[in-house]
PDB file of C-alpha atoms and ligand atoms in Angstrom:
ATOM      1  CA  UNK A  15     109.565  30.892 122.917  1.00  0.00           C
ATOM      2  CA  UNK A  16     112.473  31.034 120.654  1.00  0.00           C
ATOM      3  CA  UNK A  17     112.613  28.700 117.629  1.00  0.00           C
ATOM      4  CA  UNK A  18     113.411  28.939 113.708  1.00  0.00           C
ATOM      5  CA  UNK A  19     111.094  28.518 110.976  1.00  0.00           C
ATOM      6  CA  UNK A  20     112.055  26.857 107.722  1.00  0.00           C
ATOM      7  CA  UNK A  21     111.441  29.101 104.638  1.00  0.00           C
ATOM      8  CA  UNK A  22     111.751  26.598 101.588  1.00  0.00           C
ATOM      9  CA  UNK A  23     111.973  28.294  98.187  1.00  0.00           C
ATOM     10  CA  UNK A  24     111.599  26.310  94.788  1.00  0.00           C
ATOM     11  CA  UNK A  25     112.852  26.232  91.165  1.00  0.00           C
ATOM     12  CA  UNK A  26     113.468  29.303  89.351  1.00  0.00           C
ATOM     13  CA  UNK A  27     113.209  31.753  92.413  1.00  0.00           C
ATOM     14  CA  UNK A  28     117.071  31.903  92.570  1.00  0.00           C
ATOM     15  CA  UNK A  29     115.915  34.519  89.568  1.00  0.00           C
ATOM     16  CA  UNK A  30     113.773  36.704  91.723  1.00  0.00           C
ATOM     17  CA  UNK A  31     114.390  40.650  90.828  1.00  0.00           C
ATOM     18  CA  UNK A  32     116.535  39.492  88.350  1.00  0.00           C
ATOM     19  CA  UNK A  33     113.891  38.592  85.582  1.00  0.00           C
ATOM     20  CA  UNK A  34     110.054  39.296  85.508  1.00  0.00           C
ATOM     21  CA  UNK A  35     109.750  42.166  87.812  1.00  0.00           C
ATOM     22  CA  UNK A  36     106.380  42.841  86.096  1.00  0.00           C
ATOM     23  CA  UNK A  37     105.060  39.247  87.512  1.00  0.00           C
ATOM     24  CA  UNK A  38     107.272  39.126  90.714  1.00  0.00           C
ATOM     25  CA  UNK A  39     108.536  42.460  91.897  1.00  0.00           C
ATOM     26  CA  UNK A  40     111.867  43.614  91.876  1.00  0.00           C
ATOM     27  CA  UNK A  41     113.394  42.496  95.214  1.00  0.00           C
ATOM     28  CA  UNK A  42     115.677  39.537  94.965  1.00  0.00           C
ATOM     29  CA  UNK A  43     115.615  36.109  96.950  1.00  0.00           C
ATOM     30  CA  UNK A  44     118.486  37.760  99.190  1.00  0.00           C
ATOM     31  CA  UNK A  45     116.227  40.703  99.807  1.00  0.00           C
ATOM     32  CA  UNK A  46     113.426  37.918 100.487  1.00  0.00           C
ATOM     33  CA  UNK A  47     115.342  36.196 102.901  1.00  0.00           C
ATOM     34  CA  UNK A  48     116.200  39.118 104.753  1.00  0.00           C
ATOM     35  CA  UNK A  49     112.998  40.357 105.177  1.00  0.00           C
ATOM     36  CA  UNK A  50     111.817  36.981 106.558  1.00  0.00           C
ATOM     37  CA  UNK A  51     115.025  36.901 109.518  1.00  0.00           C
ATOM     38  CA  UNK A  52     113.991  40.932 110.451  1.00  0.00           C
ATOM     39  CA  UNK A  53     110.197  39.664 110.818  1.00  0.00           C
ATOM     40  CA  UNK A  54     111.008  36.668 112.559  1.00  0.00           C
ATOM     41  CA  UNK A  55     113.406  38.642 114.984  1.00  0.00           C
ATOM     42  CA  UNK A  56     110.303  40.605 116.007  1.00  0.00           C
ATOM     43  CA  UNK A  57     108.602  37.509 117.433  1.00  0.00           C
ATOM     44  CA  UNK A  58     111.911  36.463 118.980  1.00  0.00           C
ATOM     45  CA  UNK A  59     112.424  33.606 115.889  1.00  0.00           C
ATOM     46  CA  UNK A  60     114.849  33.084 113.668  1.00  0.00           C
ATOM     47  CA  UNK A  61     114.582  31.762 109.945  1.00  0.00           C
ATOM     48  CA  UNK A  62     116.433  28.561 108.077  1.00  0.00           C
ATOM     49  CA  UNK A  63     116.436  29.858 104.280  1.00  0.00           C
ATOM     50  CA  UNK A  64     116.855  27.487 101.618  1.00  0.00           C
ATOM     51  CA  UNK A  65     116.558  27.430  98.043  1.00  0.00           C
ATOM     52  CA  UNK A  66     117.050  24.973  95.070  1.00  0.00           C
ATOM     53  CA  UNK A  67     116.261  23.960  91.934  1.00  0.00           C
ATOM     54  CA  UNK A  68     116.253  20.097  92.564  1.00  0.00           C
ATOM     55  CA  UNK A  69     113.367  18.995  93.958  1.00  0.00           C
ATOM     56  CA  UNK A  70     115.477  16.094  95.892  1.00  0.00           C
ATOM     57  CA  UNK A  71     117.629  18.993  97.632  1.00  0.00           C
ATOM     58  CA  UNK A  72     114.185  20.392  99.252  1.00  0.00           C
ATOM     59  CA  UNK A  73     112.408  17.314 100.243  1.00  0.00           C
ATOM     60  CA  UNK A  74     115.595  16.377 102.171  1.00  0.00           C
ATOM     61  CA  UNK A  75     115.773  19.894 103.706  1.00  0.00           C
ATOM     62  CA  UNK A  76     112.181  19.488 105.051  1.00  0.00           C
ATOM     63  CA  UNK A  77     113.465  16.066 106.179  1.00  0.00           C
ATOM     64  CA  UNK A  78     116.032  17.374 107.720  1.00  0.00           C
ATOM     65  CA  UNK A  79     114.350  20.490 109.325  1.00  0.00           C
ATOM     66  CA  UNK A  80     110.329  18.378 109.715  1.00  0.00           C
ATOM     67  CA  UNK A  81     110.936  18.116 113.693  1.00  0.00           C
ATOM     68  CA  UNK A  82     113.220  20.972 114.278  1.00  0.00           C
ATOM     69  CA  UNK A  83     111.439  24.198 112.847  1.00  0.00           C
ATOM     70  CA  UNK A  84     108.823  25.451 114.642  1.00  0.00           C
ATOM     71  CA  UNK A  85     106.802  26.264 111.212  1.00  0.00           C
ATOM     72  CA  UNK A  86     107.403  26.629 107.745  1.00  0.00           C
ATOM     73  CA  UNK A  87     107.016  29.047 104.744  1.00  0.00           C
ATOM     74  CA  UNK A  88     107.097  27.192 101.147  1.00  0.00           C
ATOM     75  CA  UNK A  89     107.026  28.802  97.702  1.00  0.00           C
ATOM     76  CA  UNK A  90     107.476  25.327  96.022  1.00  0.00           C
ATOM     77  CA  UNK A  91     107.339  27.434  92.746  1.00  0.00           C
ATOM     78  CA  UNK A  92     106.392  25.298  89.926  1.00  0.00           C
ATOM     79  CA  UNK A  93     106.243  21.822  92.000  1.00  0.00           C
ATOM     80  CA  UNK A  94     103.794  23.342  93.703  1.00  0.00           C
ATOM     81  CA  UNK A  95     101.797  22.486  90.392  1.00  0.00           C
ATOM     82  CA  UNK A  96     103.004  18.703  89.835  1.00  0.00           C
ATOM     83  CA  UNK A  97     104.762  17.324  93.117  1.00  0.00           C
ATOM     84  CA  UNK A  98     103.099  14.580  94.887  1.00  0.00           C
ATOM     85  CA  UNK A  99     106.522  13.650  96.402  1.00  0.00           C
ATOM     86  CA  UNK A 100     106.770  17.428  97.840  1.00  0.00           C
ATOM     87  CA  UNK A 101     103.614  16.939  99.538  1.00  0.00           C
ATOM     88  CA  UNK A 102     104.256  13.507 101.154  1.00  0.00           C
ATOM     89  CA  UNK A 103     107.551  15.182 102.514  1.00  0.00           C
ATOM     90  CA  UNK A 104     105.461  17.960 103.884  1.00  0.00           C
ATOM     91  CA  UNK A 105     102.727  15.684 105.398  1.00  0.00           C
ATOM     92  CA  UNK A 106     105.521  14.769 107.996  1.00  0.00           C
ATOM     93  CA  UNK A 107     106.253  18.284 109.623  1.00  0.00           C
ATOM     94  CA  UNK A 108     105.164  19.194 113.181  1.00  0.00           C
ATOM     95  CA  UNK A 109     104.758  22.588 112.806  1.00  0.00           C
ATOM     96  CA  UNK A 110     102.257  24.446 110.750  1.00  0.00           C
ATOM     97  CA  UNK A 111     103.105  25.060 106.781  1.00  0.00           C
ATOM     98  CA  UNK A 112     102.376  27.944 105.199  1.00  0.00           C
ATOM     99  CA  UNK A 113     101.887  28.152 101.420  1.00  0.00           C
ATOM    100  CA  UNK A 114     102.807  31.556 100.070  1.00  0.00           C
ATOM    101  CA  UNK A 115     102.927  32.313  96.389  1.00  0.00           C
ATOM    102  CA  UNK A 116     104.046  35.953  95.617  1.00  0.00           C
ATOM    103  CA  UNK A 117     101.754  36.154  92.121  1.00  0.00           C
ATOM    104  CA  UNK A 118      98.311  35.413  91.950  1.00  0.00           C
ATOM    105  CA  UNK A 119      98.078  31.775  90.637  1.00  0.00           C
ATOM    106  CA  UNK A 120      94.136  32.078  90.609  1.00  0.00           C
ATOM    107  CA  UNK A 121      94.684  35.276  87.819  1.00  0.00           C
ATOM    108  CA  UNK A 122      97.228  33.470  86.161  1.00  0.00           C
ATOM    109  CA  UNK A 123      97.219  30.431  83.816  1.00  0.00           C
ATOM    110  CA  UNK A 124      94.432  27.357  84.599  1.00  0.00           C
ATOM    111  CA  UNK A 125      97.199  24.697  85.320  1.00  0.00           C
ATOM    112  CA  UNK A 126      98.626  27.274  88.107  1.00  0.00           C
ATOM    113  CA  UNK A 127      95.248  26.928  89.928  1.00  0.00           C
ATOM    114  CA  UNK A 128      95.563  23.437  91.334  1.00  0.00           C
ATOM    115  CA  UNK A 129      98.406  23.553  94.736  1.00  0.00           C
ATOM    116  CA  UNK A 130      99.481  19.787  96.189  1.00  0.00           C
ATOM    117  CA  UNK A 131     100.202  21.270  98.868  1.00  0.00           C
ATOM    118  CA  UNK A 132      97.251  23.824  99.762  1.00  0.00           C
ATOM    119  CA  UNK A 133      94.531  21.090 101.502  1.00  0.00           C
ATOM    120  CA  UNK A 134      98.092  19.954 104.104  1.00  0.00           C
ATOM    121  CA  UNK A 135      98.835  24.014 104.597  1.00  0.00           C
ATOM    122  CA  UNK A 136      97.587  25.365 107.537  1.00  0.00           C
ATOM    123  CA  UNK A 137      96.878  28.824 105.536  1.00  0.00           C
ATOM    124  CA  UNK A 138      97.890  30.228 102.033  1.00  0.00           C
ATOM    125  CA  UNK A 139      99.022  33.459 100.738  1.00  0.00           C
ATOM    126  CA  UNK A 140      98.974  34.423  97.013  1.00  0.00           C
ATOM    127  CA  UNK A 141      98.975  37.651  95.364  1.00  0.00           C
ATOM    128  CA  UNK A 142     100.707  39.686  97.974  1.00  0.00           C
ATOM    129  CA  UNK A 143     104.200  39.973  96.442  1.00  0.00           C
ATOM    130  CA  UNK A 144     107.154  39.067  98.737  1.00  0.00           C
ATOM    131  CA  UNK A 145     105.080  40.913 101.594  1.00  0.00           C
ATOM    132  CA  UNK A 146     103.271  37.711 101.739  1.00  0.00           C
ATOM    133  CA  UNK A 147     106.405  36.205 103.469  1.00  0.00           C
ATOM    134  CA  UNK A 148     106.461  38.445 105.938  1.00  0.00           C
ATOM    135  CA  UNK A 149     102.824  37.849 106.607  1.00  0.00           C
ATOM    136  CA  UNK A 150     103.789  34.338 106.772  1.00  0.00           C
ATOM    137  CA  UNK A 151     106.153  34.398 109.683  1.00  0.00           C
ATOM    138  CA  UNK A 152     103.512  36.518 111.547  1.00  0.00           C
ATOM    139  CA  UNK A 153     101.236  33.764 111.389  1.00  0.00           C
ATOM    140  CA  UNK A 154     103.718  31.219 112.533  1.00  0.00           C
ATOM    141  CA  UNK A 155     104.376  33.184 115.045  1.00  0.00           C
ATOM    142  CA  UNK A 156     100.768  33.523 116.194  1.00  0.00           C
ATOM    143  CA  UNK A 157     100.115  30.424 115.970  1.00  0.00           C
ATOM    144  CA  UNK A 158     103.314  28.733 117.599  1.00  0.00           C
ATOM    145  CA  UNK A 159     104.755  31.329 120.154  1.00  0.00           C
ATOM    146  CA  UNK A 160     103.250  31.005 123.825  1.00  0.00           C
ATOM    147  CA  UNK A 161     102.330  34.397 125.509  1.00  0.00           C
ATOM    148  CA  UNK A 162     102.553  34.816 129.113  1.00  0.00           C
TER     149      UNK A 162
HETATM  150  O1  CA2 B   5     103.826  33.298  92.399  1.00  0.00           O
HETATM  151  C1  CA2 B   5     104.643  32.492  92.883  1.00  0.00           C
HETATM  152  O2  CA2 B   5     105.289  32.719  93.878  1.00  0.00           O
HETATM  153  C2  CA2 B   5     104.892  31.161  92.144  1.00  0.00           C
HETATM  154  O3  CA2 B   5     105.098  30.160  93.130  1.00  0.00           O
HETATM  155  C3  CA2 B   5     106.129  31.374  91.322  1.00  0.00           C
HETATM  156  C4  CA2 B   5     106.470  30.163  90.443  1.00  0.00           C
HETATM  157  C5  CA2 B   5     105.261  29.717  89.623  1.00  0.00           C
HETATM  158  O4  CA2 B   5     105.559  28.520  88.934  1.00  0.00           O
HETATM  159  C6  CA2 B   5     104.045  29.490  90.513  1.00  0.00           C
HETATM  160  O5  CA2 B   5     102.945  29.132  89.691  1.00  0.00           O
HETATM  161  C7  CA2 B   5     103.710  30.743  91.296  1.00  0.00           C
HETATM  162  C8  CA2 B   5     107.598  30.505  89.473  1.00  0.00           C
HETATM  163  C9  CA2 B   5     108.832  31.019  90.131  1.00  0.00           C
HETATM  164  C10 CA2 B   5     109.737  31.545  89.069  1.00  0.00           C
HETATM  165  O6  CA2 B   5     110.412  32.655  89.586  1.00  0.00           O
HETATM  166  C11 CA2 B   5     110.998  33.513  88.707  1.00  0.00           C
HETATM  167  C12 CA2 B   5     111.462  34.690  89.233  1.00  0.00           C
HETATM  168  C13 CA2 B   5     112.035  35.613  88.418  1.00  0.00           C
HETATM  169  C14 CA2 B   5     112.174  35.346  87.055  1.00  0.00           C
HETATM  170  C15 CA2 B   5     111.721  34.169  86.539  1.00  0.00           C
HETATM  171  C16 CA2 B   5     111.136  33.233  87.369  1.00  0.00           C
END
């Protein structure tokens, strides 16, 4: 079954490979994106990649995308921390979410601990650097593609 999944980037990872390598690796939010499309096109999918650093710009892309893509992929970054709004956006989505974090909030600082969005995700993936996308479209695809 062909369809696209919605990976939604947030604040500051524009900067990926650029800054922090030691935290978040040294591929870049092209590289990212790339490596999400050549995953997807292994399960027959394609990806809609978006990034911003205005938390508006991404709550209208999941309303935009909420009936359309077969799953999505969020690193909400930061707002994944604080964003109630991000969440009720979120809640309205068909398809399954899942929450990917490249670092691994639960080793990191106390206030990175607590995710909005985790309890509405269908699964979460920390700690895996950018991998963890790629794990991520494999489980959309396992959980939304029909085999014959
Ligand atoms: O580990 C992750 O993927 C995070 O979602 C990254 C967020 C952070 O606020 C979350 O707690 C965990 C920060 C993204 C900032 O990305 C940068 C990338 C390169 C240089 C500076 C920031």
């Amino acid at each position: 079954m062909a369809g696209t999944i919605a990976v939604l980037n947030g604040p500051n990872l524009n900067l990926l490979g650029v800054r922090k390598p030691e935290v978040y690796g040294r591929d870049t939010l092209a590289d990212v994106e790339a490596l999400c499309a050549r995953e997807a096109e292994r399960f027959g999918l394609t990806v809609d990649a978006r990034q911003s650093n205005h938390e508006g710009v991404i709550i209208d892309a999941v309303h935009e995308l909420r009936t359309s893509a077969v799953g999505f992929i969020v690193n909400a970054g930061a707002w994944t921390h604080t964003s109630v709004a991000l969440r009720d956006a979120l809640e309205t989505v068909e398809g399954p979410i899942i929450e990917v974090h490249i670092s691994n909030v639960h080793a990191r600082e106390e206030f990175r601990h607590h995710s909005y969005l985790s309890s509405i995700a269908s699964g979460i993936i920390v700690g895996c650097g950018v991998q963890g996308y790629a794990f991520a479209v494999a489980r959309i695809a396992a959980l939304t593609t029909v085999s014959v």
